[in-house]
Coordinates of C-alpha atoms and ligand atoms in Angstrom, one line a residue:
X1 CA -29.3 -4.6 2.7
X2 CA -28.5 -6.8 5.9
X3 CA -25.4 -7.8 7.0
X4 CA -24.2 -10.8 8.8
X5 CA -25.9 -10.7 12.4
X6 CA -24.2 -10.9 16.3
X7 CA -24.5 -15.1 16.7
X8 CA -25.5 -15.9 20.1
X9 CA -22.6 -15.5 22.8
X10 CA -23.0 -19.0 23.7
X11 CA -21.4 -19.8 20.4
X12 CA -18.4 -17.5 20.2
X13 CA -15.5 -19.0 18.9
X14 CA -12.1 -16.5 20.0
X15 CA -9.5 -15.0 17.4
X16 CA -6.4 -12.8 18.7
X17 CA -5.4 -9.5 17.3
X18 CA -1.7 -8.5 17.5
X19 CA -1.8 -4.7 17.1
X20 CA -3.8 -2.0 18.1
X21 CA -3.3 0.6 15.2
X22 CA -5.9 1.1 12.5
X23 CA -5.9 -2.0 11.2
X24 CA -5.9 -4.0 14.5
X25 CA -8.6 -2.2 15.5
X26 CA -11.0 -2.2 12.7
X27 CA -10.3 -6.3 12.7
X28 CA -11.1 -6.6 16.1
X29 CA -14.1 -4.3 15.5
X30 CA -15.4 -6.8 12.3
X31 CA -14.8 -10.0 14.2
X32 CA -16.3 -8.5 17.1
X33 CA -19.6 -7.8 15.1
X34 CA -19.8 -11.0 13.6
X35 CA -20.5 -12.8 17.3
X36 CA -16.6 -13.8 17.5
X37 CA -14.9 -13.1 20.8
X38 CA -11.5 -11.2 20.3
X39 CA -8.2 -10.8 22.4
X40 CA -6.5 -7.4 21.3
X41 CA -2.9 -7.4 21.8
X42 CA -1.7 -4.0 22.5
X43 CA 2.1 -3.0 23.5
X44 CA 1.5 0.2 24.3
X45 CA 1.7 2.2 26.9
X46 CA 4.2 -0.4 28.0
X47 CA 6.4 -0.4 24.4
X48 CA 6.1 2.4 22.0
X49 CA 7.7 2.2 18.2
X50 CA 9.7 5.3 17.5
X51 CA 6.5 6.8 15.7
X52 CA 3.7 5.7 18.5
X53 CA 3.2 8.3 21.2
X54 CA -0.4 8.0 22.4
X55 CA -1.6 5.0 24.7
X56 CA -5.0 5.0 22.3
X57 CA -5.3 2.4 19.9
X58 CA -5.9 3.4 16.4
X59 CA -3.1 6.5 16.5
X60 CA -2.1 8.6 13.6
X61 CA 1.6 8.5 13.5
X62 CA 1.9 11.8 11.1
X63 CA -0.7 12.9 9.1
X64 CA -4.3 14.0 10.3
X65 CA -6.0 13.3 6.7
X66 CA -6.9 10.5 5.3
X67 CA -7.1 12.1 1.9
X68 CA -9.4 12.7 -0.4
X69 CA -13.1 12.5 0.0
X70 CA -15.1 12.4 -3.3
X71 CA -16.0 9.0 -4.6
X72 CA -14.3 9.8 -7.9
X73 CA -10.8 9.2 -6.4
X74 CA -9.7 5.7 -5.4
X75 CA -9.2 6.6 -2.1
X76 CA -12.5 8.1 -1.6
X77 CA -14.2 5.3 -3.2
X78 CA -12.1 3.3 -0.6
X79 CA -13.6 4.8 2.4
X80 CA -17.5 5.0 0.7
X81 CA -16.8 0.9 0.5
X82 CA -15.8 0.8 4.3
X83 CA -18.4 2.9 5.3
X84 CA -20.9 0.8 3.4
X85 CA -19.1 -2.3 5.6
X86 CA -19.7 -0.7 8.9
X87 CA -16.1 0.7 9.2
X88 CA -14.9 1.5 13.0
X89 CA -12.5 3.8 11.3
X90 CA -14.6 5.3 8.7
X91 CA -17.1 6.2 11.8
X92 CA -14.5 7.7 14.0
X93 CA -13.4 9.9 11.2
X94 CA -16.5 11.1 10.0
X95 CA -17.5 11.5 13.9
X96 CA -14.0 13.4 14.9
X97 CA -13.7 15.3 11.4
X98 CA -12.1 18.7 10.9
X99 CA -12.7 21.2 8.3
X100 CA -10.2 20.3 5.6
X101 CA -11.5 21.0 2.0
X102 CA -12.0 18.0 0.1
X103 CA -10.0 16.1 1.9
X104 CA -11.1 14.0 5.2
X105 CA -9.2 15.4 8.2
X106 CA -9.5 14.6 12.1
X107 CA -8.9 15.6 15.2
X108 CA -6.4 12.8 16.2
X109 CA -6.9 12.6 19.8
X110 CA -10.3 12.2 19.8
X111 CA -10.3 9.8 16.8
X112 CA -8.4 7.3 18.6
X113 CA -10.2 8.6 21.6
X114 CA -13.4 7.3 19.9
X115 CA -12.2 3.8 18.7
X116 CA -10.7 3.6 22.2
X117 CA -13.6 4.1 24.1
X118 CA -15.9 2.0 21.0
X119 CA -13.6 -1.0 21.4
X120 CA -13.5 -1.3 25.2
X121 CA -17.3 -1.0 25.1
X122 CA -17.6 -4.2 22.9
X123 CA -18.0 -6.5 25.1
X124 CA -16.4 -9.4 23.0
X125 CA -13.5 -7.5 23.2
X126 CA -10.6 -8.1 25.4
X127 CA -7.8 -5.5 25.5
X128 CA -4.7 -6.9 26.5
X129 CA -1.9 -4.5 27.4
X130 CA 1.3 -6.3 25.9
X131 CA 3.8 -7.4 23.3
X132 CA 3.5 -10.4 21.6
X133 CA 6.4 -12.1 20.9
X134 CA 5.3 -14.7 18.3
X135 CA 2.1 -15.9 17.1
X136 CA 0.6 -19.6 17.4
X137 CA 0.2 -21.3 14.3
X138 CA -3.1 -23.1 15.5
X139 CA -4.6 -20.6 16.8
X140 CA -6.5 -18.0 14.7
X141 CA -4.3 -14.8 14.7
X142 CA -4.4 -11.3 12.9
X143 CA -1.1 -9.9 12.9
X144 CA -1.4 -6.5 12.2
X145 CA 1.8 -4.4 14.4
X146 CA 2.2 -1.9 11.5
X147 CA 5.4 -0.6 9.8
X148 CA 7.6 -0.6 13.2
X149 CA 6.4 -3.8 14.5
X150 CA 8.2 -4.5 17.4
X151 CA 12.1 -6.8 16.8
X152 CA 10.5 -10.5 18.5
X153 CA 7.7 -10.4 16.4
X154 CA 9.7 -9.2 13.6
X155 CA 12.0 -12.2 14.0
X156 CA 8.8 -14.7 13.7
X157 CA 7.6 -12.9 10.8
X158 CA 10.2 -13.7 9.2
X159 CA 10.4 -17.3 9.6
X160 CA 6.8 -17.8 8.8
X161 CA 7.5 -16.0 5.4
X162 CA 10.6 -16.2 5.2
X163 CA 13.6 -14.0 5.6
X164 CA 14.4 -13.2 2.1
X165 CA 10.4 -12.2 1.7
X166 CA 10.3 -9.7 4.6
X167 CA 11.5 -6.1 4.4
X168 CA 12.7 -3.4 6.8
X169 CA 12.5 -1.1 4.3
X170 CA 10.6 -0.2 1.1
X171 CA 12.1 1.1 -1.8
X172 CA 9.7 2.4 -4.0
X173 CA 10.3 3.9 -7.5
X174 CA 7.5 6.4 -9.2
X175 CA 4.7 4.2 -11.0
X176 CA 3.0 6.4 -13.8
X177 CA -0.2 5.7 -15.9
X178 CA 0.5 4.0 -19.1
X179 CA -2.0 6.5 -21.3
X180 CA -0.3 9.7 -20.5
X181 CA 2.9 9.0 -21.6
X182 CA 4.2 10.6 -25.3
X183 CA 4.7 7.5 -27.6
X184 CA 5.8 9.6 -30.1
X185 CA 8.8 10.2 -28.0
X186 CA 9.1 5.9 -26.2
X187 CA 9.9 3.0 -28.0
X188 CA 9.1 -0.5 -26.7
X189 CA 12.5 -2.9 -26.8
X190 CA 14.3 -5.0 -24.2
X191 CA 17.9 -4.8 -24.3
X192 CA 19.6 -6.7 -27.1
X193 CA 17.0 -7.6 -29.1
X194 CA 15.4 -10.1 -26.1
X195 CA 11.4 -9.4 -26.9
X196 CA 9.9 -5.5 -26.4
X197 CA 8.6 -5.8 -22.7
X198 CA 10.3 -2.5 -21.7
X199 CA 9.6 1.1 -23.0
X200 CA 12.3 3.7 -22.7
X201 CA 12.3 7.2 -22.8
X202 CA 15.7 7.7 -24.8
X203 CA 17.9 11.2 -23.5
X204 CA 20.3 13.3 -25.8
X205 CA 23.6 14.4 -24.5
X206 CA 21.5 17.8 -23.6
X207 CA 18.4 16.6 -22.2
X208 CA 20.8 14.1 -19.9
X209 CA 22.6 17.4 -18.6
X210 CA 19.7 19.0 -18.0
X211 CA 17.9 16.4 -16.3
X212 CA 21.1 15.6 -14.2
X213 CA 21.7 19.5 -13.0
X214 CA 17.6 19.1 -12.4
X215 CA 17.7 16.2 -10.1
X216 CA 21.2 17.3 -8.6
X217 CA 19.9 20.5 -7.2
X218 CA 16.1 18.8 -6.2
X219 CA 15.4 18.9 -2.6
X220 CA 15.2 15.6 -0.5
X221 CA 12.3 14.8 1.8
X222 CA 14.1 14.8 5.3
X223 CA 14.8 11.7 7.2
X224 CA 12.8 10.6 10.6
X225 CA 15.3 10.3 13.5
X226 CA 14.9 6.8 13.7
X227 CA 15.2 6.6 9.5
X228 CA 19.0 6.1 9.6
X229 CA 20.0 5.9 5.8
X230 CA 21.1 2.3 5.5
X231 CA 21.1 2.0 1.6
X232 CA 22.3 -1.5 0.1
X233 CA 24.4 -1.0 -2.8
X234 CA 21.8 -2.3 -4.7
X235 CA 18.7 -0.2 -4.6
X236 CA 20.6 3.1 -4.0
X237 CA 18.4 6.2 -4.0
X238 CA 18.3 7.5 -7.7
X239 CA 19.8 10.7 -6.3
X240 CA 22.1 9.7 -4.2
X241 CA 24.0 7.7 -7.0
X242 CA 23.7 11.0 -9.5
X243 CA 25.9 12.4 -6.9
X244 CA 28.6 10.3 -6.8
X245 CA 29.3 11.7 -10.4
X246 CA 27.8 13.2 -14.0
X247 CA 28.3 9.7 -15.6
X248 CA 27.5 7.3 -12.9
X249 CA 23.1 7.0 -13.7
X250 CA 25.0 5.8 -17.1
X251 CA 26.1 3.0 -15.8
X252 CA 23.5 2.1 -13.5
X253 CA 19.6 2.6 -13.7
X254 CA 20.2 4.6 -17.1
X255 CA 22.3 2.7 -18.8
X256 CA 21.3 2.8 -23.2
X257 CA 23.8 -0.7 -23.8
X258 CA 21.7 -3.1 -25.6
X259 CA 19.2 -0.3 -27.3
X260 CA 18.5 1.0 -30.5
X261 CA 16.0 4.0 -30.9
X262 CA 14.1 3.0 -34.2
X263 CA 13.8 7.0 -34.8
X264 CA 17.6 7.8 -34.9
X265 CA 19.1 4.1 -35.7
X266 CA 21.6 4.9 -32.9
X267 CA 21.7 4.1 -29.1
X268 CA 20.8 6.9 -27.1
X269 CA 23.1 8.6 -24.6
X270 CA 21.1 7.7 -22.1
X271 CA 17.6 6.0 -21.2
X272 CA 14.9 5.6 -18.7
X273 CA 13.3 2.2 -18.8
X274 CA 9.9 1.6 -17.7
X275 CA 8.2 -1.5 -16.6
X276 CA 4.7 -2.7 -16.6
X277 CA 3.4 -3.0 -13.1
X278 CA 0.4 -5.0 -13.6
X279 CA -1.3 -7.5 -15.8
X280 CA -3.7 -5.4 -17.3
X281 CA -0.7 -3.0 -18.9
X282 CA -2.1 0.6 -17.4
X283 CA 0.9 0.8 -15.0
X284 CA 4.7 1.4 -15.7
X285 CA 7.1 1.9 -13.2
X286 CA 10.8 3.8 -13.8
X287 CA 12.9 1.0 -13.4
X288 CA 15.6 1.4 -10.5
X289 CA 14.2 5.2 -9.7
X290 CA 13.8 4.6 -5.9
X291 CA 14.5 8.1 -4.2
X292 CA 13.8 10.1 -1.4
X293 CA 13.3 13.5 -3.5
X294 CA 10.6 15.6 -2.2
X295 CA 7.2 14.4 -4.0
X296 CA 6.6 18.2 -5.2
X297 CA 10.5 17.5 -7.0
X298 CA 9.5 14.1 -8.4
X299 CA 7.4 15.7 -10.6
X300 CA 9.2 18.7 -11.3
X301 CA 12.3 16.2 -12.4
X302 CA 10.7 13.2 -13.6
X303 CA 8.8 15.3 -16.2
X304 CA 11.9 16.3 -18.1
X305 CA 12.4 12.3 -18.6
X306 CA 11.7 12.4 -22.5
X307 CA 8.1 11.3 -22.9
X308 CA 7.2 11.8 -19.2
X309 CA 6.5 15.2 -20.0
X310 CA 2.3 15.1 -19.6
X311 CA 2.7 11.8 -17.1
X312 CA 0.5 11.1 -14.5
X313 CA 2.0 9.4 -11.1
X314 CA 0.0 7.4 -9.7
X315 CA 2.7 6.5 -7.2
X316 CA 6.0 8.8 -6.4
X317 CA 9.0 7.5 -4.9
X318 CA 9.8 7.2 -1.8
X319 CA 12.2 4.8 0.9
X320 CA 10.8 4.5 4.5
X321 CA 11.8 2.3 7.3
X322 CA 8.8 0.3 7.0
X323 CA 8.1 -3.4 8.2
X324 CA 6.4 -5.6 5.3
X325 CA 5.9 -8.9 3.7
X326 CA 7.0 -9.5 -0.1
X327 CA 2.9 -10.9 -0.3
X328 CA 2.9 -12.5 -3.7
X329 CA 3.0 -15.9 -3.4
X330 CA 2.9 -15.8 0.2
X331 CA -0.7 -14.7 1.4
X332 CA -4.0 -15.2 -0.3
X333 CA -7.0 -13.9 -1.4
X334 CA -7.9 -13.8 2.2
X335 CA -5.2 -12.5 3.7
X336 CA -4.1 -15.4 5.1
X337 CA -1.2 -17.6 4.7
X338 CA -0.8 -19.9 2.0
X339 CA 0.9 -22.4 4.5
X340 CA -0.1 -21.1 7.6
X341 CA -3.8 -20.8 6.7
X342 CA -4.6 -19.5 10.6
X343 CA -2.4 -17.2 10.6
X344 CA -4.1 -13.6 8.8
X345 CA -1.6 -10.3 8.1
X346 CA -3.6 -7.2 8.2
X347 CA -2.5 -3.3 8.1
X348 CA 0.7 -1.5 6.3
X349 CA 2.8 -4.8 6.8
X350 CA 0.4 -6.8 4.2
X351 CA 2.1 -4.5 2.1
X352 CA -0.1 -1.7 1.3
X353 CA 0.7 1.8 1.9
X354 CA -1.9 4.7 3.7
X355 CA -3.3 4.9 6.8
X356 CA -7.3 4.2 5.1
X357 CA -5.7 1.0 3.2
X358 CA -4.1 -0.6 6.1
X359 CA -7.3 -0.1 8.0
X360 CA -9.2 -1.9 5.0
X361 CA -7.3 -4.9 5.2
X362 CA -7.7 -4.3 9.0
X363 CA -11.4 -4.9 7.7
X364 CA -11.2 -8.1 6.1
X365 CA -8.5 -9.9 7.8
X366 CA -11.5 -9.4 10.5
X367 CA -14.1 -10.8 8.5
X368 CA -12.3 -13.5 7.1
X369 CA -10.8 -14.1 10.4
X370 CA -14.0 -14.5 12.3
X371 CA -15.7 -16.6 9.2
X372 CA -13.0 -19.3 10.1
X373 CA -13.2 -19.4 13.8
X374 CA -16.6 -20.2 13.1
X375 CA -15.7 -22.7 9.8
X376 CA -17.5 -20.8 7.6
X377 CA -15.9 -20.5 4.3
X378 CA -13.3 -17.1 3.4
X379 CA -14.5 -14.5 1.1
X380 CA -13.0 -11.8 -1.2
X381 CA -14.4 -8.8 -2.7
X382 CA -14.9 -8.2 -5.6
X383 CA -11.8 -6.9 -8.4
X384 CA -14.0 -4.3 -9.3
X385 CA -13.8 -2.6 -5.9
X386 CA -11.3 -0.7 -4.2
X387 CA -10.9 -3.5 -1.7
X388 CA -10.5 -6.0 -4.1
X389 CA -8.2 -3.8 -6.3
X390 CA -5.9 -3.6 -3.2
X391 CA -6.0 -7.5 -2.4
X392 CA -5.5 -7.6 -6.3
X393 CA -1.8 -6.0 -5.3
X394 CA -1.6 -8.0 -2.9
X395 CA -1.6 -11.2 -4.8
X396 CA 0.2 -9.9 -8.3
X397 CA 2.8 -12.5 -8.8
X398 CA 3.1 -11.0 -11.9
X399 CA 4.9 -8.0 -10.1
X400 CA 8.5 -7.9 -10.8
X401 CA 9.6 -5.5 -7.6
X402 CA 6.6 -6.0 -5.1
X403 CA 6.4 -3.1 -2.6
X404 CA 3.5 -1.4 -1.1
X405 CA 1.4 1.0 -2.4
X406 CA -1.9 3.4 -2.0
X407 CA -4.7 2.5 -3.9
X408 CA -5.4 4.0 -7.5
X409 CA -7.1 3.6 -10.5
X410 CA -4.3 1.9 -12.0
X411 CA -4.7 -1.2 -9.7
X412 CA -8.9 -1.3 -11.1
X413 CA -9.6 -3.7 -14.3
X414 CA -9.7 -1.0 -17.1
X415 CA -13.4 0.6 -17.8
X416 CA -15.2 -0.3 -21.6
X417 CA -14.9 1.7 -23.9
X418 CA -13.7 5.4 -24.3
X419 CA -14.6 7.6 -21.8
X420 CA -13.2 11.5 -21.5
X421 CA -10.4 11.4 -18.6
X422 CA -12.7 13.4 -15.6
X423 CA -15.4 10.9 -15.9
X424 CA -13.5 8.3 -15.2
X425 CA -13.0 8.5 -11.6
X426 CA -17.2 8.3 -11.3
X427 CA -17.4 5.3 -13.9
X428 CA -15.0 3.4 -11.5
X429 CA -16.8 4.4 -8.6
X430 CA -20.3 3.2 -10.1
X431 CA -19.1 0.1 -11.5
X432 CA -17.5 -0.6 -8.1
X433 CA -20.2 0.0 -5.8
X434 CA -22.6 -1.9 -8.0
X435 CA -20.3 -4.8 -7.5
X436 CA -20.0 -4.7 -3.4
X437 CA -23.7 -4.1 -2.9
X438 CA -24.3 -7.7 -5.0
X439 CA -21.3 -9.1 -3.1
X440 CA -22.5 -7.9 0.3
X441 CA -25.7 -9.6 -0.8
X442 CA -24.4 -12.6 -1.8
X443 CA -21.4 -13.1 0.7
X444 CA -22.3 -10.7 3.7
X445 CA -26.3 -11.1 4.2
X446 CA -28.1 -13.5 6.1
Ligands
LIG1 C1 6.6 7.5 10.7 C2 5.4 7.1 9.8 C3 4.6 8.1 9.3 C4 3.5 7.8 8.5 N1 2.7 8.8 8.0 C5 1.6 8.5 7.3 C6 0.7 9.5 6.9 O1 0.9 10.7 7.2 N2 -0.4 9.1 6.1 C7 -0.7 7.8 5.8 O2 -1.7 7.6 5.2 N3 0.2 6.8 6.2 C8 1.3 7.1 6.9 N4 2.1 6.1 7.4 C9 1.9 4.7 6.9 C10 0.8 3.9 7.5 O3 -0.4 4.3 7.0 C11 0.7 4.0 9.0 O4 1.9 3.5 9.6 C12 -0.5 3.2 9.6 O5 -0.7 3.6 10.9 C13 -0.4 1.7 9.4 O6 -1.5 1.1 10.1 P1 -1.3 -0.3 10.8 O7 -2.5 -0.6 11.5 O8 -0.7 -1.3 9.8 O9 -0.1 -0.1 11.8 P2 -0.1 0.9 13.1 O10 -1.1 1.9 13.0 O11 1.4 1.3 13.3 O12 -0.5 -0.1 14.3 C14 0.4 -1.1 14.8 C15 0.2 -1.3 16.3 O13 0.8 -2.5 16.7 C16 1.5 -2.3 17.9 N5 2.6 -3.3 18.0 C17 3.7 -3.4 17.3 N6 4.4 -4.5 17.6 C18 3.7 -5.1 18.6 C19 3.8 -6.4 19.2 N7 4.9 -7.2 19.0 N8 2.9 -6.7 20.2 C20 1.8 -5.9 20.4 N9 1.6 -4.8 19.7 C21 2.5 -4.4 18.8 C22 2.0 -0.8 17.8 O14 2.2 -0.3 19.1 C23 0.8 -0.2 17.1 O15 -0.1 0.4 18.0 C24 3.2 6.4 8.2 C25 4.1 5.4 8.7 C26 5.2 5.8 9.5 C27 6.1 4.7 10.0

């Protein structure tokens, strides 16, 4: 299997890159491969976000890992697909690894020591040491400045989305798979008779208590010193509107007005409502349940949500000061604007979540990038693929309450047919690399 050659020199056409991180990098790596000349905007060491500490580009802010491993998880099966596409991360990593179980750990200096040094070797690569302010709309641009992006740049973002459709923080409430919850225990129904596009897990008066003392004595995952908690009214941590009193979650998030449960013929005392997250109905998320518990407590308290009890979370909560684009509607297929078409959006502030997924979109926000600054036509990958499951997320308009997320199963097209749960994660894997391998061949090869 080839993929695209190096064109000539003499026929480089130039993109920029705003953003050194993981996604910047691996951009500039892709166009850079393709025969496309980039300039690779870096603000630091002159700026650092309250997270960035190194002067390497491609830093890991927090974690060393970039998670599982084996190609039966999604996020393996993420990193087999960049590897396959001549990641810059996915080499660093596996050349800087560390001992770490199944899991794919590095040693962070040298990682960003090695796509340092592998980016100021490529000579198509210009690294420029400064902020960018605002991007130009006819030139072709990757903006990829991560979760902190700096406040000018912020400011353009938003008037090239728009300033209702970008966020300074997420919000995100736990997303669980739709065939481990109880049924026998959930009953579809919207409020008031409008249709059945909700389920809700009904509460007695004793399994409300419980699950209140539960979630009033849960621990809370501690904030960053630049994380200071400015809630709005309206997306109030689960947790922190339990403790303004025993009844309030009544009257908010948990509110039973409106609903009968078909197995008592009464309204329940209380109810958690979940909504489907995507088309194919395999996601639900707990409507209004954005908190900053601990993950470890998620679990533990979620669970005694009646019908949760055997549910698999594909996504826990979690609120973050974190920089992103409400992307529905706004970017397409190819990571590009819908009405800036020159204009790309790469990285965590696409609106995925993870170091590895903000480095895949990194990926191809630099291959389409570099297609049209040499007018070829834009490609996506395939929705069998962990890529294209991502840029699938990306593009949901369907979503009710976009906000980003890691990849899972749960984003994939569902398999055929019955097969046992710890297959499953190899049947996806299978069918997905099947599916790149003709796409690489078909879109990729010359
Ligand atoms: C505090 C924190 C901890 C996190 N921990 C984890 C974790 O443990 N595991 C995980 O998987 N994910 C984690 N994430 C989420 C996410 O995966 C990382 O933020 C990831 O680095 C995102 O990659 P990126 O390329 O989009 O942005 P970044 O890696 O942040 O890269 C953006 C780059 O753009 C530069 N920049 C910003 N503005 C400008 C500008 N105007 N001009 C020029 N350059 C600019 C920055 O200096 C930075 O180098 C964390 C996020 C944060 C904020």
């Amino acid at each position: 299997m080839t993929t695209e050659n190096r064109k000539p020199k003499t026929e480089n056409r130039c993109i920029t890159v705003i953003g050194g991180g993981l996604a910047g990098s691996e951009a500039a790596w892709q166009a850079a491969r393709r025969g496309v000349r980039v300039r690779l905007f870096e603000m630091k060491p002159l700026k650092f976000s309250p997270a960035h500490q190194s002067p390497f580009l491609g830093e890991l802010v927090c974690s060393n890992s970039l998670r599982a491993e084996g190609r039966e998880s999604a996020v393996g099966l993420l990193k087999e697909e960049m590897r396959r596409l001549n990641s810059l991360i996915m080499a660093a990593a596996l050349a800087t690894r560390v001992p770490a179980g199944k899991a794919l750990a590095v040693d962070r200096g040298e990682f960003a020591a090695h796509i340092t040094r592998a980016l100021e070797a490529e000579p198509l690569v210009e690294i420029i040491r400064e902020e960018v302010a605002a991007p130009d709309p006819e030139a072709t641009t990757i903006i990829a400045t991560g979760p902190l992006t700096s406040e000018p740049l912020a400011e353009a973002l938003g008037k090239l989305s728009g300033q209702q459709n970008l966020h300074f923080y997420d919000a995100i409430a736990p997303i669980v798979a739709a065939e481990s919850l109880d049924m026998q225990k959930i009953f579809r129904a919207s409020r008031y008779g409008a249709g059945d596009d909700y389920l809700n897990c009904p509460f007695s008066e004793a399994e409300y208590a419980a699950f209140y003392e539960a979630m009033m004595h849960a621990e809370q995952a501690p904030l960053k010193p630049f994380e200071e908690p400015r809630y709005f009214e309206g997306c109030l941590p689960v947790e922190i509107m339990a403790a303004r009193g025993f009844r309030t979650l009544l009257f908010g998030p948990m509110k039973p007005v409106g609903l009968t449960d078909p197995k008592t013929g009464r309204q329940p005392f209380a109810v958690v409502q979940l909504r489907c997250e995507n088309r194919e109905g395999t996601l639900y998320n707990l409507v209004g349940f954005q908190t900053k518990l601990k993950y470890g407590e998620q679990e533990r308290v979620f669970r005694l949500i009646p019908g949760l009890e055997q549910a698999e979370f594909v996504r826990l909560g979690s609120i973050h000061r974190n920089t992103f684009i409400h992307s529905p509607g706004i970017l397409s297929a190819y990571l590009n604007f819908l009405q800036y078409p020159r204009i790309f959006l790469a990285g965590q502030i696409s609106g995925v979540e993870g170091y590895v997924e903000s480095a895949a979109m990194g990926m191809l926000a630099g291959i389409n990038a570099a297609r049209q600054a040499v007018s070829r036509s834009l490609i996506t990958p395939p929705r069998e693929t962990a890529l294209g499951a991502l840029i699938a997320h990306l593009t949901n308009t369907a979503t009710k309450d976009f906000q980003p997320m890691n990849v899972n199963f749960g984003l994939f097209p569902p398999l055929e047919g019955r097969i046992p749960k710890k297959l499953r994660g190899a049947a996806y894997a299978e069918r997905a690399l099947e599916a790149l391998a003709e796409w690489i061949d078909r879109e990729l090869a010359e």
